Amino acid sequence: MDGEAEYVIGIDCGSTLCKGVLLNRHGVAAFSLQPTGWNLQESAARVLANLRGNAADIAPNTADNDMVGNMPIIATGYGRDMATEKTKAVTEISAHARGAEYLMPGVRTVIDIGGQDCKVIAVENGRVLSFQMNDKCAAGTGRFVQMVLERFNADINLMDTLLAAEKIIQLNSTCAVFAESEIIGLLAKGYSREEIVGGVALSMAVKISSLSARVGLRPPVVLTGGLAESSGIRKALSQVLKVEVQFLPQGIYAGAIGAACIGGF
Amino acid sequence: MIEQRELPEIFESFSDARKQGFMAMKNLKEQGKGVVGTFCTYVPVELFLAVGLVPVGLCSTSDETIGEAEKVLPRNLCPLIKASYGFAAADKCPYMYFSDLVVGETTCDGKTKMYELLGKIKDVHVMDLPHNQDRPASRAIWMEEIKRLKNRVEEKFGVTITVEKLHQAIRERNRERALLKKVYELSVMSPAPLSGLQQLQILFGAQFKFDHEKKVQELEETISRITEEYQNGRHPIPAAAKRIIVTGCPIGGVTEKFTRVIEESGAVVVAYENCTGAKQFDRQIDESADPYDALCDYYLNIGCSVMSPNPNRLELLGRLCDQFKADGVLEMVLQSCHTYAIESYTIGEFLKTRSIPFMSLETDYSSGDTEQLKTRISAFIEML
C-alpha cells in the first residue's frame, strides 16, 4: 500500500451495473452493487455511500471519520468520469486486468463481457499486454443477452438452466436487432427457448473467439463482468475457444477491485 | 491531460489559415490567377507553381456534406471520398468553387470511381497512378502521366511550363518542405516543445497560405520563436507524457479528434507518419536532375498503402520511431479504407520486431465514436 491510506475504494461504473469494493491490505472488506439506471452520478454516489458506511462500521474507533472521508477513490468503467469525488480514473481494460490478477494470480487472459461491449485482454503480472474490443455493435454484449432473456421472461439466474439443453441451434445474424428478428422466426418454427438461448450463448462465444484470435489466447483464461457467474456462458466459451474458461469468484467485481489495486495496493 | 497551452501569436495564423485562405484565394482569383484543386499528395504541384497557378487542397475533412454525397455514393464508403464529392455536389467548399481545374489520381478504387461522378460537376483531370514502385513499366506510366498533366495545364491555362520555371518551383517547394520538416522535428526534443495538435495545425494550415515568400518567413519565425521560448525554460508538455507517433490515413479537420483524444489521455503526439506529416515533408526533390525525372521519382516513391509492396512506409516509420524515441504508435484508419486496414497487420508485425507497442483504430468523420476511441486509446496509453 502506498502512503497512509488504509482503505481504498474502487468503483466500476458500468453501463448496466455500478460495482464498488472497499479494499484493504487483507482483502476486500465490503462489496456494493447498484443498477446504473439513467443517472450515473447518482448510482456511483450510492455505491460510494454504502462503502463509506461499511468502512465506518469496520473501523468505528480509529478516529476515523477522517479516514473514511479521505479514502482514495479510483473510478473505472464507462461512467468513470461521472463519479464525483474520485481521486483518479482508469480505463476498465487496465482495471479488469489488474483485478483478475488480484483474484487469480498468474492469469493470462481476461474475457470481460460488459453491458455495452466485450473485450479480450492479454495479461501478464496484472498488466495489459494487448487487447481487443468489439466495435460499434451490440451482438456479443451483455445487453444482447439481457434482451434475449427479457423476450423469454427469464432472468440471468435462469440462464444456466436454459443453457443445459443438449440441442442448440446456430444464429446467423451478427447484429443484435436482426438477431432478434431471427429469434422470432425460430420461435415461429417451434424451437424451444432453451435451444434459442443456447444459440445466443454460442453466437456470443463465436464473436469473442474472433476477438481473441487477434490477441492470442493463453491459459489461464477467466471471465469477468456481469456474466462472470454464468456457468452456461463459460461452457459455451470453453467449447468454442477450445480452452477452459475458469470460474473467477467475484469476477463481476474484477473491474472495481482492479481500480482499487491501481489506487493503492 | 496535455493542455493545449498558448503558443506564440504567429501560430494562430496557421491554425486559422484554412478559413483566412478563403479571402486570400478570392483576391487571387480577382487578380486573374488560375486555381488547381487537389486531393492527394501524389499530385506534382510544382507543375502548377511553375506557371503561377495556385494549388489548393480541397475540403475533404468535415462530415458536413456527407449526407449530400450519400444521395449518389454508397454509405459504406471512405468518408474522405464522400466528403470530397459532397463538397463539390453541395457547392459548399469555397476552394472547390474557385478551382478552375481539379486534379485527381487513381490512388484507390473508391476515389477512381468517384472522380467519374465529380467530372460531371467540375473540370476533372485524373492521373493514372501505378501501384508499384520498382517495375520500369510503372515508372514509365507515371512519367507519361506527369507529361500528360503538363500538357493539360498548358492547354487549359494557355501557358508554357519551361524547364527553367519548373526548376524554380522545385526549389521553392523543397524549401517549404524542409521548413515544415523542421517544424515537426522540433518535437524530437524531450519534452516536446509543442503539442501534437499544435504541430498538426501548423502542418495542415501551411497548405492554405498561398504567398510563398510570406509563408517561408512565417514558418521560420514560428520555428525560432518556439525554439527560443523552449530554451528560456518554457516547457508546456510534461516530461512524463508518453511519446506517440501517429500513422495511417491523413488527419485534419474533424479527424483532429484522434490527436485530441490521445492528448486528453495524457500522451503527446510527437510525429505524424502520414500524408499530413512526415510522408509529405521528409524527402526532397532532386534539384540536380532533369526536373521531370526528379518529379517522377519523388512522387512515385511516396510510401502510401496503395503501393504494393510498400517498403517506404516501413522505412520512414522505423526511422521516425528511433528519431523521436517513440513509446508507442497509434494508427488511424478511415472506415472502408481497405489498403490501410489491410496493411495494418504488416505495420503491427514490423513494430513487434522493434518492441514498439502498436494499436490500429478505425474511425470516420462523425463524432459518435469519441467515447469508444477514448477508452481504447486511454487503455493503450495506460499499457505503455
XYZ file of C-alpha atoms in Angstrom:
649
model
C 0.000 0.000 0.000
C 1.396 3.384 -0.792
C 1.102 6.265 1.646
C -1.101 6.087 4.711
C -4.364 5.062 3.116
C -5.651 2.046 4.986
C -8.627 1.546 2.740
C -9.079 2.228 -0.924
C -12.380 2.332 -2.785
C -12.675 1.082 -6.336
C -15.817 1.948 -8.299
C -16.622 0.349 -11.638
C -19.410 2.411 -13.110
C -20.617 0.251 -15.988
C -23.468 0.819 -18.394
C -25.738 -1.664 -16.606
C -24.360 -2.127 -13.104
C -22.304 0.072 -10.830
C -19.962 -2.061 -8.743
C -17.819 -0.953 -5.834
C -15.379 -2.517 -3.385
C -13.667 -1.437 -0.221
C -10.187 -2.874 -0.233
C -7.530 -3.056 2.452
C -4.254 -4.929 2.678
C -6.035 -8.086 3.842
C -8.541 -8.232 1.020
C -11.944 -6.975 0.026
C -13.700 -5.703 3.147
C -17.010 -4.817 1.514
C -18.860 -5.030 -1.807
C -21.626 -2.860 -3.184
C -23.699 -3.255 -6.325
C -26.336 -0.935 -7.791
C -28.147 -0.864 -11.099
C -26.714 2.045 -13.066
C -30.039 3.481 -14.211
C -30.062 6.739 -16.097
C -28.174 8.796 -13.570
C -24.580 7.603 -13.497
C -23.540 10.136 -10.925
C -26.290 9.107 -8.531
C -25.610 5.376 -8.754
C -21.882 5.940 -8.245
C -22.716 8.143 -5.253
C -24.952 5.425 -3.770
C -22.201 2.828 -4.103
C -19.752 5.227 -2.539
C -22.089 5.971 0.400
C -22.579 2.230 1.019
C -18.862 1.583 1.072
C -18.174 4.549 3.316
C -20.845 3.245 5.684
C -19.108 -0.122 5.684
C -15.749 1.479 6.352
C -17.184 3.389 9.302
C -18.679 0.162 10.701
C -15.469 -1.785 10.312
C -13.276 0.805 11.990
C -15.542 2.668 14.376
C -12.864 3.947 16.674
C -9.752 4.605 14.654
C -10.615 8.282 14.720
C -11.626 7.563 11.590
C -14.114 9.888 10.355
C -11.073 11.354 8.734
C -10.009 8.080 7.297
C -13.470 7.451 5.911
C -13.612 10.895 4.358
C -10.146 10.708 2.844
C -10.046 7.268 1.330
C -8.652 7.260 -2.222
C -11.423 6.572 -4.717
C -10.484 5.132 -8.094
C -13.159 5.072 -10.746
C -13.360 2.913 -13.845
C -15.998 1.824 -16.354
C -17.641 3.966 -18.986
C -19.126 6.249 -16.335
C -15.736 6.788 -14.673
C -15.624 10.472 -15.432
C -19.065 10.974 -13.881
C -18.058 9.552 -10.494
C -17.628 12.634 -8.349
C -15.060 12.674 -5.530
C -12.797 10.260 -7.430
C -9.090 10.713 -6.932
C -8.232 9.035 -10.211
C -9.869 7.413 -13.231
C -8.507 4.424 -15.150
C -9.936 2.536 -18.114
C -11.836 -0.673 -17.474
C -9.267 -2.524 -19.570
C -6.398 -1.860 -17.154
C -8.759 -2.333 -14.208
C -10.055 -5.747 -15.292
C -6.525 -6.982 -15.998
C -5.321 -5.904 -12.565
C -8.448 -7.108 -10.780
C -8.303 -10.542 -12.408
C -4.639 -10.865 -11.368
C -5.636 -9.975 -7.779
C -8.362 -12.626 -7.755
C -6.333 -15.261 -9.602
C -2.595 -14.604 -9.601
C -0.962 -15.757 -12.812
C -3.998 -15.211 -15.015
C -3.015 -14.641 -18.676
C -6.262 -13.882 -20.500
C -9.317 -11.980 -19.323
C -12.608 -12.056 -21.202
C -14.840 -9.271 -19.986
C -18.423 -9.245 -21.180
C -19.821 -5.882 -20.275
C -23.194 -4.284 -20.782
C -22.271 -2.471 -23.954
C -19.068 -4.074 -25.122
C -16.932 -7.160 -24.779
C -13.191 -7.418 -24.698
C -10.377 -9.908 -24.617
C -7.315 -8.781 -22.684
C -3.878 -10.443 -22.685
C -2.381 -10.006 -19.205
C 0.975 -10.559 -17.579
C 1.544 -9.810 -13.900
C -1.635 -7.762 -13.896
C -0.504 -5.548 -16.744
C -2.212 -5.299 -20.106
C -0.105 -6.697 -22.955
C -2.697 -6.152 -25.651
C -6.458 -6.143 -26.000
C -9.311 -6.239 -28.492
C -12.787 -4.790 -28.079
C -15.868 -5.288 -30.196
C -16.702 -2.412 -32.494
C -19.898 -0.459 -32.764
C -22.128 -3.482 -32.459
C -24.292 -4.862 -29.698
C -24.165 -8.570 -30.561
C -21.765 -10.238 -28.156
C -22.527 -7.864 -25.300
C -24.287 -8.402 -22.016
C -27.070 -6.144 -23.201
C -27.780 -8.539 -26.061
C -28.083 -11.478 -23.664
C -30.317 -9.408 -21.417
C -32.559 -8.510 -24.336
C -32.962 -12.136 -25.324
C -33.689 -13.194 -21.749
C -36.310 -10.470 -21.426
C -38.049 -11.760 -24.500
C -38.279 -15.170 -22.802
C -39.344 -13.711 -19.455
C -36.258 -15.263 -17.910
C -33.654 -13.629 -15.740
C -29.929 -14.144 -15.663
C -30.192 -16.806 -12.937
C -32.380 -18.891 -15.167
C -29.912 -18.736 -17.986
C -27.852 -21.699 -16.856
C -30.909 -23.941 -16.748
C -31.829 -22.764 -20.206
C -28.293 -23.400 -21.380
C -28.436 -27.018 -20.239
C -30.146 -28.018 -23.493
C -28.411 -30.733 -25.440
C -29.508 -29.431 -28.770
C -28.548 -25.910 -29.641
C -29.034 -24.028 -32.827
C -26.860 -21.646 -34.750
C -27.806 -17.974 -35.013
C -26.589 -16.339 -38.166
C -27.254 -12.643 -37.614
C -24.342 -10.552 -36.473
C -26.496 -7.592 -35.442
C -28.475 -7.601 -32.210
C -31.607 -6.204 -33.801
C -31.544 -8.607 -36.728
C -30.742 -11.441 -34.329
C -33.980 -10.616 -32.533
C -35.886 -10.909 -35.820
C -34.145 -14.207 -36.390
C -35.201 -15.396 -32.932
C -38.811 -14.506 -33.679
C -38.520 -16.562 -36.849
C -37.102 -19.520 -34.891
C -39.928 -19.304 -32.356
C -42.410 -19.387 -35.202
C -40.765 -22.582 -36.386
C -41.319 -24.153 -32.981
C -37.817 -24.121 -31.472
C -37.696 -24.132 -27.666
C -36.358 -21.234 -25.649
C -33.598 -23.484 -24.328
C -32.379 -24.141 -27.818
C -32.514 -20.486 -28.739
C -30.758 -19.198 -25.596
C -28.100 -21.843 -26.255
C -27.740 -20.442 -29.764
C -27.324 -16.927 -28.353
C -24.574 -18.084 -25.980
C -22.835 -19.859 -28.823
C -23.019 -16.898 -31.197
C -21.591 -14.735 -28.450
C -18.719 -17.168 -27.956
C -18.018 -17.090 -31.697
C -17.881 -13.278 -31.598
C -15.421 -13.416 -28.727
C -13.283 -16.023 -30.443
C -12.757 -13.670 -33.391
C -11.509 -11.018 -30.948
C -9.294 -13.487 -29.105
C -7.746 -14.678 -32.365
C -6.131 -11.256 -32.692
C -4.906 -11.131 -29.107
C -3.737 -14.714 -28.702
C -5.323 -16.843 -26.026
C -3.066 -18.112 -23.281
C -4.347 -20.025 -20.251
C -5.395 -19.481 -17.545
C -8.415 -17.764 -19.076
C -11.107 -16.202 -16.876
C -14.439 -14.490 -17.430
C -15.170 -11.180 -15.705
C -18.023 -8.694 -15.898
C -21.751 -9.066 -15.433
C -21.909 -12.620 -16.810
C -18.947 -13.922 -14.775
C -21.227 -16.129 -12.669
C -22.817 -17.886 -15.607
C -21.524 -21.426 -15.991
C -23.510 -21.715 -19.218
C -21.683 -18.834 -20.878
C -18.360 -20.220 -19.643
C -19.238 -23.596 -21.074
C -20.112 -22.105 -24.461
C -16.888 -20.076 -24.450
C -14.744 -23.068 -23.454
C -16.306 -25.105 -26.228
C -15.717 -22.527 -28.954
C -12.315 -21.278 -27.769
C -11.109 -24.834 -27.121
C -9.590 -23.844 -23.816
C -11.097 -23.998 -20.347
C -12.565 -20.677 -19.260
C -12.208 -20.809 -15.490
C -14.655 -19.584 -12.887
C -13.425 -16.452 -11.167
C -15.186 -15.936 -7.835
C -16.206 -12.253 -7.527
C -15.393 -11.856 -11.219
C -18.233 -9.385 -11.503
C -16.217 -7.082 -9.214
C -12.917 -7.537 -11.091
C -13.033 -4.006 -12.532
C -13.731 -2.381 -9.176
C -11.069 -4.480 -7.420
C -8.549 -3.679 -10.149
C -9.301 0.027 -9.849
C -8.755 -0.134 -6.086
C -5.482 -2.031 -6.609
C -4.248 0.566 -9.100
C -5.140 3.167 -6.488
C -3.116 1.852 -3.653
C -2.203 -1.798 -3.337
C -4.143 15.576 -19.909
C -1.958 17.648 -22.227
C -3.182 21.203 -22.026
C -3.274 22.973 -25.349
C -1.431 25.980 -23.951
C -0.886 29.058 -25.997
C 1.900 29.221 -28.500
C 3.438 32.407 -29.850
C 0.895 34.568 -31.640
C 2.241 33.738 -35.053
C 0.956 30.212 -34.550
C -2.617 31.491 -34.714
C -2.062 32.418 -38.314
C -1.580 28.706 -39.097
C -4.422 27.313 -37.018
C -6.742 29.741 -38.776
C -5.190 29.525 -42.216
C -7.880 27.436 -43.845
C -10.576 29.975 -43.025
C -8.476 33.032 -43.791
C -7.362 31.405 -47.021
C -10.846 31.782 -48.489
C -10.468 35.559 -48.724
C -6.878 35.318 -49.911
C -7.986 32.992 -52.651
C -10.852 35.268 -53.664
C -8.360 38.085 -54.073
C -6.042 35.900 -56.121
C -8.928 34.967 -58.378
C -9.840 38.595 -58.831
C -6.259 39.245 -59.892
C -6.813 36.653 -62.590
C -4.830 33.786 -61.058
C -5.767 30.248 -62.055
C -6.517 27.745 -59.262
C -5.968 23.970 -59.305
C -7.686 21.866 -56.656
C -6.057 18.619 -55.493
C -6.935 15.875 -53.037
C -3.768 13.922 -52.644
C -0.020 14.260 -52.071
C 0.713 12.316 -55.274
C -0.141 15.319 -57.446
C 3.049 17.135 -58.586
C 2.021 20.652 -57.649
C 5.340 22.048 -58.947
C 3.775 21.929 -62.420
C 1.183 24.491 -61.290
C 3.530 26.646 -59.220
C 5.917 26.881 -62.181
C 3.378 28.954 -64.106
C 1.929 30.935 -61.222
C -1.152 28.779 -60.746
C -2.340 28.303 -57.171
C -2.668 24.698 -55.964
C -5.037 24.091 -53.071
C -6.076 21.049 -51.015
C -9.832 20.608 -51.369
C -12.160 20.271 -48.414
C -12.383 16.643 -47.521
C -12.125 16.776 -43.759
C -15.624 17.512 -42.498
C -18.826 15.491 -42.278
C -20.941 18.470 -43.279
C -21.713 17.300 -46.798
C -21.621 13.529 -46.363
C -25.428 13.454 -46.410
C -25.384 15.230 -49.752
C -22.776 12.774 -51.076
C -24.820 9.779 -49.965
C -27.585 10.778 -52.355
C -25.228 9.467 -55.024
C -22.437 7.473 -53.375
C -22.865 4.325 -51.257
C -22.980 4.788 -47.492
C -20.365 2.145 -46.862
C -17.528 4.133 -48.405
C -14.487 6.010 -47.093
C -15.632 9.316 -45.518
C -12.826 11.222 -47.207
C -14.164 10.243 -50.614
C -17.746 11.024 -49.642
C -16.777 14.398 -48.184
C -14.666 15.263 -51.252
C -17.573 14.623 -53.562
C -20.144 16.092 -51.190
C -18.421 19.453 -51.004
C -18.486 19.723 -54.775
C -22.064 18.495 -55.107
C -23.344 20.810 -52.382
C -21.167 23.654 -53.671
C -20.055 24.298 -50.111
C -16.272 24.396 -50.423
C -15.003 27.814 -51.497
C -11.754 26.202 -52.667
C -13.681 23.781 -54.853
C -15.746 26.701 -56.130
C -12.630 28.680 -57.061
C -10.838 25.728 -58.696
C -10.596 26.028 -62.471
C -9.257 22.503 -62.692
C -9.432 19.604 -60.254
C -6.630 17.034 -60.452
C -7.398 13.581 -59.114
C -5.339 10.401 -59.178
C -6.206 6.722 -59.196
C -4.872 6.048 -55.708
C -7.718 3.758 -54.650
C -10.792 2.266 -56.298
C -13.175 4.499 -54.356
C -11.531 7.724 -55.494
C -11.110 6.485 -59.056
C -14.816 5.852 -59.444
C -15.810 8.977 -57.518
C -13.841 11.160 -59.970
C -16.062 9.904 -62.794
C -19.030 11.402 -60.959
C -17.142 14.530 -59.893
C -16.317 15.063 -63.576
C -19.984 15.810 -64.191
C -19.757 18.786 -61.823
C -16.215 20.120 -62.284
C -13.440 20.029 -64.865
C -11.530 16.989 -63.574
C -8.216 15.625 -64.807
C -7.326 12.177 -63.453
C -3.739 10.930 -63.292
C -3.299 7.187 -63.657
C -1.144 6.242 -60.663
C 0.675 2.901 -60.926
C 0.657 0.829 -57.732
C 4.180 -0.472 -57.899
C 7.440 1.395 -57.417
C 10.096 -1.000 -58.785
C 8.993 -2.035 -62.254
C 10.310 0.118 -65.131
C 6.870 -0.040 -66.747
C 5.299 1.570 -63.665
C 7.769 4.393 -63.747
C 7.164 4.847 -67.479
C 3.425 5.148 -66.887
C 3.905 7.742 -64.158
C 6.328 9.736 -66.297
C 3.792 9.760 -69.094
C 1.084 10.853 -66.677
C 3.195 13.770 -65.434
C 3.800 14.878 -69.028
C 0.100 14.467 -69.817
C -0.752 16.687 -66.835
C 1.797 19.257 -68.058
C 0.111 19.339 -71.474
C -3.312 19.609 -69.911
C -2.257 22.535 -67.729
C -0.616 24.316 -70.660
C -3.680 23.831 -72.806
C -6.218 24.747 -70.148
C -4.491 27.901 -68.931
C -2.685 28.918 -72.141
C 0.759 28.841 -70.536
C 4.127 27.216 -71.190
C 5.880 25.261 -68.461
C 9.584 25.690 -69.117
C 12.334 23.562 -67.583
C 13.716 26.724 -66.029
C 10.439 27.621 -64.292
C 9.960 24.049 -63.169
C 13.409 24.034 -61.567
C 12.497 27.200 -59.734
C 9.200 25.713 -58.472
C 11.003 22.574 -57.265
C 13.463 24.707 -55.312
C 10.636 26.709 -53.732
C 8.665 23.657 -52.670
C 11.808 21.971 -51.367
C 12.443 24.982 -49.175
C 8.915 24.814 -47.811
C 9.172 21.048 -47.236
C 12.442 21.495 -45.387
C 10.879 24.127 -43.127
C 7.811 22.029 -42.362
C 10.133 19.139 -41.561
C 11.989 21.448 -39.215
C 8.635 22.257 -37.555
C 7.798 18.651 -36.770
C 11.394 17.833 -35.859
C 11.098 20.343 -33.019
C 9.350 17.507 -31.190
C 12.490 15.377 -31.324
C 13.305 17.362 -28.188
C 12.129 15.808 -24.968
C 9.785 17.028 -23.571
C 8.268 18.168 -26.857
C 8.046 21.965 -27.185
C 4.536 21.861 -28.633
C 1.558 19.535 -28.560
C 0.734 17.230 -31.435
C -2.440 19.182 -32.060
C -0.473 22.389 -32.492
C 2.043 20.658 -34.744
C -0.819 19.321 -36.845
C -2.401 22.745 -37.140
C 0.831 24.203 -38.498
C 1.423 21.341 -40.954
C -2.201 21.309 -42.112
C -2.611 25.087 -42.109
C 0.515 25.793 -44.178
C -1.156 24.475 -47.325
C -3.718 27.286 -47.173
C -1.129 30.045 -47.319
C -0.620 30.976 -50.916
C 2.174 33.548 -50.754
C 5.382 31.518 -50.851
C 7.777 34.154 -49.510
C 5.433 35.143 -46.711
C 4.799 31.518 -45.756
C 8.534 30.788 -45.605
C 9.073 33.830 -43.432
C 6.232 32.894 -41.064
C 7.464 29.334 -40.760
C 10.986 30.495 -39.961
C 9.630 32.894 -37.389
C 7.416 30.206 -35.814
C 10.352 27.810 -35.525
C 12.677 30.358 -33.995
C 10.042 31.633 -31.553
C 9.156 28.159 -30.330
C 12.848 27.245 -30.001
C 13.643 30.460 -28.184
C 10.831 30.103 -25.660
C 11.759 26.468 -25.084
C 15.356 27.432 -24.397
C 14.079 30.053 -21.981
C 12.566 27.252 -19.960
C 9.030 27.197 -21.312
C 8.171 23.508 -21.374
C 4.446 23.181 -21.963
C 4.470 19.367 -22.254
C 5.167 17.334 -19.077
C 8.339 15.248 -19.342
C 6.362 12.164 -18.277
C 3.957 12.348 -21.226
C 4.273 9.211 -23.380
C 5.541 9.970 -26.880
C 3.243 8.752 -29.643
C 3.723 8.557 -33.393
C 0.529 8.632 -35.430
C 0.356 6.694 -38.686
C -2.360 5.724 -41.187
C -4.789 7.849 -43.175
C -4.398 11.638 -43.440
C -5.558 13.634 -40.408
C -7.038 17.109 -40.475
C -10.317 18.877 -39.774
C -12.733 16.586 -37.936
C -10.210 13.766 -37.565
C -8.170 16.036 -35.311
C -10.336 14.216 -32.755
C -7.797 11.372 -32.946
C -4.965 13.603 -31.741
C -7.239 15.335 -29.246
C -8.192 12.047 -27.604
C -4.537 10.940 -27.412
C -3.504 14.184 -25.772
C -6.522 14.290 -23.452
C -5.343 10.889 -22.239
C -2.030 12.395 -21.162
C 0.268 11.409 -24.032
C 1.774 13.683 -26.673
C 1.865 13.145 -30.430
C 5.453 13.845 -31.485
C 5.236 12.965 -35.173
C 2.772 12.076 -37.918
C 3.888 9.397 -40.350
C 1.008 10.188 -42.698
C 0.202 12.496 -45.578
C -0.376 15.421 -43.249
C 3.106 14.997 -41.816
C 6.417 13.298 -42.490
C 5.217 11.358 -45.540
C 4.907 14.686 -47.314
C 7.894 16.577 -45.964
C 10.574 14.023 -45.142
C 12.227 13.847 -48.576
C 13.424 16.479 -51.021
C 13.028 16.527 -54.789
C 16.397 16.138 -56.544
C 17.301 19.641 -57.716
C 20.254 18.488 -59.826
C 18.370 16.033 -62.040
C 16.139 16.634 -65.024
C 13.014 18.114 -63.426
C 10.648 15.533 -64.926
C 12.818 12.641 -63.775
C 13.065 14.260 -60.362
C 9.293 14.786 -60.054
C 8.579 11.273 -61.275
C 10.921 9.599 -58.773
C 9.901 11.778 -55.856
C 6.156 11.339 -56.203
C 6.151 7.673 -57.195
C 8.143 6.825 -54.072
C 5.606 8.159 -51.566
C 5.049 5.298 -49.118
C 1.253 5.131 -49.318
C -0.614 1.888 -48.627
C -1.921 1.925 -52.222
C 1.575 0.814 -53.289
C 2.331 -2.903 -53.409
C 4.733 -3.737 -51.990
C 5.106 -0.635 -49.813
C 8.558 -0.744 -48.198
C 8.942 3.041 -47.976
C 6.277 3.381 -45.302
C 8.065 0.904 -43.047
C 11.402 2.582 -43.662
C 10.046 6.013 -42.710
C 8.053 4.751 -39.738
C 11.041 2.853 -38.360
C 13.264 5.883 -38.752
C 10.741 8.185 -37.035
C 10.365 5.751 -34.108
C 14.127 5.949 -33.494
C 14.478 9.662 -34.125
C 11.546 10.672 -31.906
C 12.097 7.951 -29.266
C 8.503 6.813 -29.593
C 6.830 4.965 -26.717
C 4.040 3.740 -28.981
C 2.484 4.004 -32.422
C -1.228 4.593 -32.997
C -2.808 4.166 -36.388
C -5.933 5.913 -37.613
C -7.700 4.071 -40.415
C -10.726 5.655 -42.021
C -13.766 3.450 -42.371
C -13.623 1.339 -45.556
C -10.034 2.254 -46.407
C -9.013 -1.248 -47.453
C -5.365 -0.616 -48.244
C -4.557 0.951 -44.866
C -6.787 -1.505 -42.993
C -5.027 -4.494 -44.546
C -1.538 -3.024 -44.248
C -2.206 -2.557 -40.548
C -1.177 -6.146 -39.885
C 2.176 -5.609 -41.610
C 2.759 -2.459 -39.562
C 1.939 -4.330 -36.344
C 4.338 -7.163 -37.180
C 7.060 -4.683 -38.167
C 6.728 -2.782 -34.891
C 6.713 -6.044 -32.927
C 10.240 -6.730 -34.178
C 11.222 -3.385 -32.673
C 9.233 -3.945 -29.456
C 7.138 -0.819 -30.005
C 3.501 -1.148 -28.865
C 1.025 -0.534 -31.665
C -2.725 -0.246 -31.995
C -4.868 0.477 -35.022
C -8.288 2.123 -34.724
C -10.982 2.661 -37.312
C -12.961 5.864 -37.345
C -14.973 8.116 -39.642
C -15.903 11.792 -39.836
C -18.648 11.632 -37.185
C -18.117 12.406 -33.530
C -20.229 9.432 -32.378
C -17.253 7.219 -31.605
C -15.266 9.667 -29.473
C -16.006 7.717 -26.270
C -15.023 4.416 -27.862
C -11.792 5.945 -29.131
C -11.166 7.383 -25.701
C -11.479 4.049 -23.890
C -9.199 2.263 -26.343
C -6.596 4.997 -26.569
C -6.516 5.600 -22.780
C -6.077 1.875 -22.194
C -3.270 1.780 -24.765
C -1.509 4.660 -23.035
C -2.004 3.099 -19.576
C -0.387 -0.012 -21.033
C 2.840 1.780 -22.093
